[in-house]
Coordinates of C-alpha atoms in Angstrom, one line a residue:
M293 CA 135.5 50.9 -125.5
S294 CA 134.4 47.6 -126.7
L295 CA 132.5 47.3 -130.4
P296 CA 128.9 47.5 -130.0
R297 CA 126.9 44.0 -130.1
K298 CA 124.0 42.7 -130.3
G299 CA 121.6 43.8 -127.3
S300 CA 124.0 47.3 -126.7
V301 CA 123.6 50.4 -128.3
L302 CA 122.7 49.4 -131.6
T303 CA 119.9 47.1 -130.6
L304 CA 116.9 48.5 -132.9
P305 CA 113.6 49.3 -131.4
T306 CA 110.7 46.0 -132.2
M307 CA 109.4 46.8 -135.7
E308 CA 106.7 44.1 -137.1
T309 CA 107.2 42.4 -140.1
P310 CA 104.0 41.4 -142.2
N311 CA 103.4 37.6 -142.4
E312 CA 104.2 36.2 -145.3
H313 CA 101.1 34.2 -145.9
S314 CA 99.0 37.6 -145.6
P315 CA 97.1 39.0 -148.4
T316 CA 98.9 42.4 -147.1
T317 CA 102.3 41.0 -147.9
P318 CA 104.5 43.7 -149.8
A319 CA 105.3 42.2 -153.2
H320 CA 108.9 42.3 -152.2
A321 CA 108.5 39.5 -149.5
T322 CA 107.8 37.1 -151.5
I323 CA 110.7 37.7 -153.9
K324 CA 113.7 35.3 -152.8
Q325 CA 116.0 37.3 -150.4
S326 CA 120.0 37.4 -149.7
F327 CA 119.1 37.6 -146.2
D328 CA 117.1 36.9 -143.7
E329 CA 116.6 39.7 -140.9
D330 CA 117.7 42.8 -140.4
F331 CA 121.2 43.6 -140.2
I332 CA 123.7 46.3 -139.2
V333 CA 127.1 47.0 -141.1
V334 CA 130.1 49.2 -140.3
S335 CA 132.2 50.2 -143.0
E336 CA 135.2 52.5 -143.5
F337 CA 136.8 54.4 -146.2
S338 CA 140.1 53.0 -145.9
E339 CA 143.3 55.3 -147.5
Q340 CA 145.0 52.1 -148.0
E341 CA 142.0 49.9 -149.3
G342 CA 139.4 51.5 -150.3
P343 CA 135.7 50.9 -149.2
I344 CA 135.6 47.7 -146.7
P345 CA 133.0 46.5 -144.4
L346 CA 134.6 46.5 -141.1
F347 CA 132.1 44.0 -139.1
I348 CA 128.2 42.9 -139.1
I349 CA 125.5 42.9 -136.3
P350 CA 124.5 40.2 -135.6
E351 CA 127.7 38.1 -137.2
G352 CA 126.8 36.6 -140.4
G353 CA 123.4 38.2 -140.6
E354 CA 124.5 39.7 -144.2
G355 CA 123.4 36.6 -145.8
T356 CA 124.6 36.4 -149.4
F357 CA 124.0 40.1 -149.1
N358 CA 127.0 41.8 -151.5
L359 CA 128.3 43.9 -149.1
N360 CA 131.4 44.8 -150.8
S361 CA 129.1 46.5 -153.9
F362 CA 127.2 48.1 -151.1
V363 CA 130.0 49.4 -149.0
L364 CA 131.6 51.0 -152.3
K365 CA 128.5 52.5 -153.6
I366 CA 127.7 54.3 -150.0
M367 CA 131.7 55.3 -149.0
A368 CA 132.4 56.6 -152.5
V369 CA 131.1 60.1 -151.8
D370 CA 132.8 62.1 -149.8
F371 CA 130.1 63.3 -146.8
Q372 CA 132.8 64.9 -144.6
N373 CA 134.9 67.9 -144.8
K374 CA 138.6 67.2 -144.3
G375 CA 140.7 70.0 -144.0
S376 CA 142.7 69.9 -140.8
G377 CA 142.2 73.4 -140.0
E378 CA 138.4 73.4 -140.0
L379 CA 138.0 69.7 -139.4
V380 CA 136.8 69.9 -135.7
S381 CA 133.9 72.0 -135.8
S382 CA 132.4 71.5 -139.4
I383 CA 132.7 67.6 -139.6
K384 CA 129.5 66.6 -138.8
D385 CA 127.5 63.0 -138.6
T386 CA 125.0 63.1 -141.9
Q387 CA 122.8 60.6 -142.7
V388 CA 121.2 58.9 -146.0
V389 CA 118.3 56.6 -146.8
M390 CA 118.5 55.2 -149.9
P391 CA 117.1 51.6 -152.0
E392 CA 119.6 49.1 -152.8
H393 CA 117.1 47.6 -155.8
S394 CA 119.2 44.4 -156.5
E395 CA 119.3 43.6 -153.0
N396 CA 115.2 44.2 -152.9
A397 CA 116.8 46.0 -149.5
H398 CA 116.4 49.4 -148.4
C399 CA 118.7 51.0 -145.9
Y400 CA 119.6 54.1 -143.5
V401 CA 123.4 54.9 -143.7
H402 CA 124.6 57.0 -140.9
H403 CA 128.2 58.3 -141.8
F404 CA 130.4 60.0 -139.3
T405 CA 134.2 60.6 -138.4
L406 CA 137.2 59.7 -136.2
L407 CA 140.3 61.3 -136.0
D408 CA 143.5 59.9 -136.0
L409 CA 147.0 61.7 -136.1
A410 CA 148.3 58.8 -138.7
A411 CA 145.9 59.0 -141.1
R412 CA 145.6 61.4 -144.1
G413 CA 143.7 64.5 -143.1
Y414 CA 143.6 63.4 -139.9
V415 CA 140.4 61.8 -140.9
R416 CA 138.8 58.3 -140.6
P417 CA 135.6 58.0 -142.5
M418 CA 133.2 55.9 -141.3
A419 CA 129.5 54.5 -141.8
M420 CA 126.9 52.6 -140.1
S421 CA 124.2 51.0 -142.4
Y422 CA 121.0 49.5 -141.2
I423 CA 119.3 47.2 -143.9
T424 CA 116.1 45.7 -144.2
H425 CA 113.4 44.4 -146.8
D426 CA 110.9 46.6 -145.3
P427 CA 111.1 50.2 -146.7
D428 CA 108.4 51.4 -143.6
K429 CA 110.9 50.4 -141.1
V430 CA 113.5 52.9 -142.5
M431 CA 110.5 55.9 -142.9
S432 CA 108.5 55.5 -140.3
R433 CA 111.3 54.9 -137.7
F434 CA 113.4 57.5 -138.9
S435 CA 113.8 59.3 -135.8
D436 CA 114.8 56.3 -133.9
L437 CA 117.4 55.2 -136.1
L438 CA 118.7 58.3 -136.0
A439 CA 118.9 58.9 -132.5
L440 CA 120.2 55.7 -132.1
F441 CA 123.1 55.7 -134.8
T442 CA 123.6 59.2 -133.3
Q443 CA 124.0 58.1 -129.8
T444 CA 126.2 55.1 -131.0
S445 CA 128.5 57.3 -133.0
N446 CA 129.5 60.0 -130.1
L447 CA 130.3 56.8 -128.0
Y448 CA 133.1 56.0 -130.6
K449 CA 133.7 59.9 -131.3
V450 CA 134.6 60.1 -127.0
S451 CA 137.0 57.6 -126.7
C452 CA 138.8 58.5 -130.2
N453 CA 138.7 62.1 -129.4
K454 CA 140.7 61.6 -126.0
L455 CA 143.3 59.5 -127.6
F456 CA 143.9 62.2 -130.5
L457 CA 144.7 65.0 -128.0
K458 CA 147.1 62.3 -126.5
D459 CA 148.8 61.8 -129.6
V460 CA 149.0 65.3 -130.5
E461 CA 150.8 66.0 -127.1
T462 CA 153.5 63.5 -127.6
K463 CA 153.9 64.5 -131.8
V464 CA 154.0 68.2 -130.0
A465 CA 156.6 67.1 -128.0
D466 CA 158.5 65.2 -130.4
L467 CA 158.6 68.6 -132.7
Y468 CA 160.3 70.8 -129.6
R469 CA 162.3 68.1 -129.5
T470 CA 163.5 68.5 -133.2
Q471 CA 163.6 72.0 -133.3
T472 CA 166.3 72.4 -130.5
V473 CA 168.1 69.7 -132.0
V474 CA 168.3 71.1 -135.5
Q475 CA 168.8 74.1 -134.3
E476 CA 171.7 73.2 -132.2
F477 CA 172.9 72.0 -135.8
E478 CA 172.3 74.9 -137.6
D479 CA 173.9 77.5 -134.8
K480 CA 177.1 75.0 -135.2
K481 CA 177.7 74.1 -138.8
R482 CA 180.7 75.2 -140.6
D483 CA 179.7 74.4 -144.7
P484 CA 176.7 76.2 -145.4
G485 CA 175.8 73.3 -147.8
D486 CA 175.6 70.7 -144.7
Q487 CA 171.8 70.0 -144.4
I488 CA 170.0 68.3 -141.5
Y489 CA 166.1 67.2 -142.4
P490 CA 163.9 68.6 -141.4
S491 CA 164.1 72.4 -141.5
L492 CA 163.8 74.4 -138.9
E493 CA 160.8 76.4 -141.0
S494 CA 158.9 72.9 -141.7
V495 CA 159.0 72.2 -138.0
W496 CA 157.9 75.1 -136.7
D497 CA 155.1 75.2 -139.4
F498 CA 153.9 71.7 -138.3
I499 CA 154.4 73.0 -134.4
K500 CA 151.8 75.5 -135.2
E501 CA 149.3 73.5 -137.2
L502 CA 149.3 71.0 -134.3
E503 CA 148.9 74.0 -131.7
T504 CA 145.9 75.6 -133.5
L505 CA 144.2 71.9 -133.9
Y506 CA 144.7 71.0 -130.4
Q507 CA 143.0 74.7 -129.2
R508 CA 140.3 74.0 -131.3
L509 CA 139.6 70.6 -130.4
K510 CA 139.7 71.2 -126.6
N511 CA 137.4 73.8 -127.1
F512 CA 134.9 72.2 -129.5
L513 CA 134.8 69.8 -126.3
N514 CA 134.6 71.7 -123.5
G515 CA 131.3 73.5 -125.8
K516 CA 133.3 76.8 -126.2
E517 CA 133.1 78.8 -129.3
D518 CA 136.4 79.2 -130.8
S519 CA 136.9 82.7 -131.6
S520 CA 139.1 82.4 -134.9
R521 CA 135.5 81.3 -136.5
K522 CA 133.3 84.1 -135.6
T523 CA 131.5 83.6 -138.8
E524 CA 131.9 81.5 -142.2
D525 CA 134.2 83.9 -143.6
A526 CA 136.4 84.5 -141.2
E527 CA 137.2 80.7 -141.1
E528 CA 137.7 80.4 -144.6
N529 CA 140.0 83.3 -144.3
D530 CA 142.1 81.8 -141.2
V531 CA 142.3 78.1 -143.4
D532 CA 143.6 80.0 -146.3
T533 CA 146.2 82.1 -144.6
T534 CA 149.9 81.6 -145.1
K535 CA 152.5 81.9 -142.8
N536 CA 152.7 85.7 -143.8
G537 CA 149.2 86.6 -142.1
D538 CA 148.6 83.4 -139.8
N539 CA 146.0 84.7 -137.6
K540 CA 146.4 82.6 -133.9
E541 CA 144.6 83.5 -130.3
N542 CA 147.9 82.9 -128.8
T543 CA 150.5 85.8 -127.9
E544 CA 153.5 84.0 -129.9
N545 CA 151.7 83.8 -133.2
E546 CA 150.5 87.5 -132.7
N547 CA 154.0 88.1 -132.4
S548 CA 154.8 86.6 -136.0
Q549 CA 152.6 88.4 -137.5
E550 CA 153.4 91.7 -136.3
Q551 CA 157.0 90.7 -137.3
N552 CA 155.7 89.7 -140.8
N553 CA 153.9 93.0 -141.2
N554 CA 157.0 94.7 -140.1
N555 CA 158.7 93.3 -142.9
N556 CA 156.1 93.3 -145.6
N557 CA 158.7 96.1 -147.1
G558 CA 161.2 93.0 -148.8
S559 CA 161.8 93.6 -152.1
N560 CA 161.9 89.8 -153.6
G561 CA 161.1 86.4 -152.4
D562 CA 164.3 85.9 -151.3
S563 CA 163.9 88.0 -148.4
D564 CA 160.6 87.6 -148.0
D565 CA 161.6 84.0 -147.1
E566 CA 164.4 85.1 -144.7
N567 CA 161.9 87.7 -143.0
D568 CA 159.5 84.8 -142.6
Y569 CA 162.3 82.6 -141.0
E570 CA 163.3 85.0 -138.6
A571 CA 160.0 85.8 -137.4
L572 CA 159.3 81.9 -136.8
K573 CA 162.7 81.8 -135.4
K574 CA 161.9 84.8 -132.7
I575 CA 158.8 83.0 -131.5
F576 CA 160.2 79.0 -131.1
S577 CA 163.9 79.5 -130.5
N578 CA 164.3 80.0 -127.2
L579 CA 161.2 77.4 -126.1
T580 CA 161.4 73.8 -125.5
R581 CA 158.2 73.2 -124.8
S582 CA 154.7 74.4 -126.1
P583 CA 153.4 77.2 -124.3
I584 CA 149.4 75.3 -125.6
V585 CA 149.9 71.8 -125.8
P586 CA 150.7 70.0 -122.2
F587 CA 153.3 67.7 -122.4
P588 CA 152.9 64.2 -122.0
E589 CA 153.8 63.6 -117.9
G590 CA 156.7 61.0 -118.0
Y591 CA 157.4 61.2 -121.8
E592 CA 160.7 61.3 -123.1
P593 CA 160.5 63.5 -126.4
K594 CA 162.2 61.6 -129.5
F595 CA 164.1 63.3 -132.2
I596 CA 161.7 63.3 -135.6
N597 CA 163.8 62.8 -138.9
T598 CA 161.2 63.0 -141.3
L599 CA 157.9 65.1 -141.0
H600 CA 155.3 63.0 -142.8
K601 CA 152.2 64.4 -141.5
T602 CA 150.6 60.5 -142.3
V603 CA 152.3 56.9 -142.0
N604 CA 153.5 55.5 -145.1
L605 CA 150.8 53.2 -147.2
D606 CA 152.8 49.8 -146.3
K607 CA 151.6 50.0 -142.5
A608 CA 148.1 49.3 -141.3
L609 CA 146.4 52.1 -139.6
R610 CA 145.2 51.4 -135.8
T611 CA 141.8 49.5 -136.1
I612 CA 138.4 51.1 -135.0
N613 CA 139.1 49.1 -131.5
E614 CA 142.5 50.8 -130.9
L615 CA 141.1 53.7 -132.2
C616 CA 138.1 53.6 -129.4
E617 CA 139.0 51.2 -127.1
E618 CA 138.2 53.4 -123.6

């Protein structure tokens, strides 16, 4: 999907501006302005660069408006919930109306979030801002602005969510391949001091996390209620659970919970850890593919030698064009 341009979804409805020679012209219209016509700026809170403007509609429409200062102000506040366990249903668009006194401007700011498996917390906070000199345009046409920007946000998300699901499918396939390789090494090693990274338990934990996230996102996109989120309290308990009490919907995780409950009589931390390991091994050791996440057709899974859930900071994340290319 190509980015919106002038004349597309983000084209705003015609709104009359008072004649600057009219006696009814507002005081702000007689002051020298940093920009001539209303414009839109799309920005991101980049985990590598901080708050940055991505592009302007129309191009160059900002004039001498201080974009960097404005974007820093609007993106410095965290309007999104970023826990991976709850990001699917709790990340919602938010709107802010604010003045920018130093520029004699008034702004409608629409915050939204794109999913990215390579990003911290799997989220990319974004904002679209409509900037004008006339405060009446923002307040009197708020419902129009809300509808237009929500429509655009949804277009971004549709493409991005498809890509995110594909990324999870590939990652989960790699993780199952990795757990097979690590398991073979564990079974064959002679010296207890020999190690291969990552550990089996860390691989299994990551698989469980991504399978749960995948299932929730699929349910959310299909308009189904996630049965593990009956109430807000239930969700908080679910997000905060540890591997000793994970409350997932699939049979494998129910078996894990049952095994953990049977082992709650362990006398010390070491025995608890051993019981956890055996419970996870019971679930995953005989599986080569996920029973929840589809295997990507024609894909050759790779061994993953590190389980960093995000990329290194010296490696650029995908652009908004690449995230929403369909």
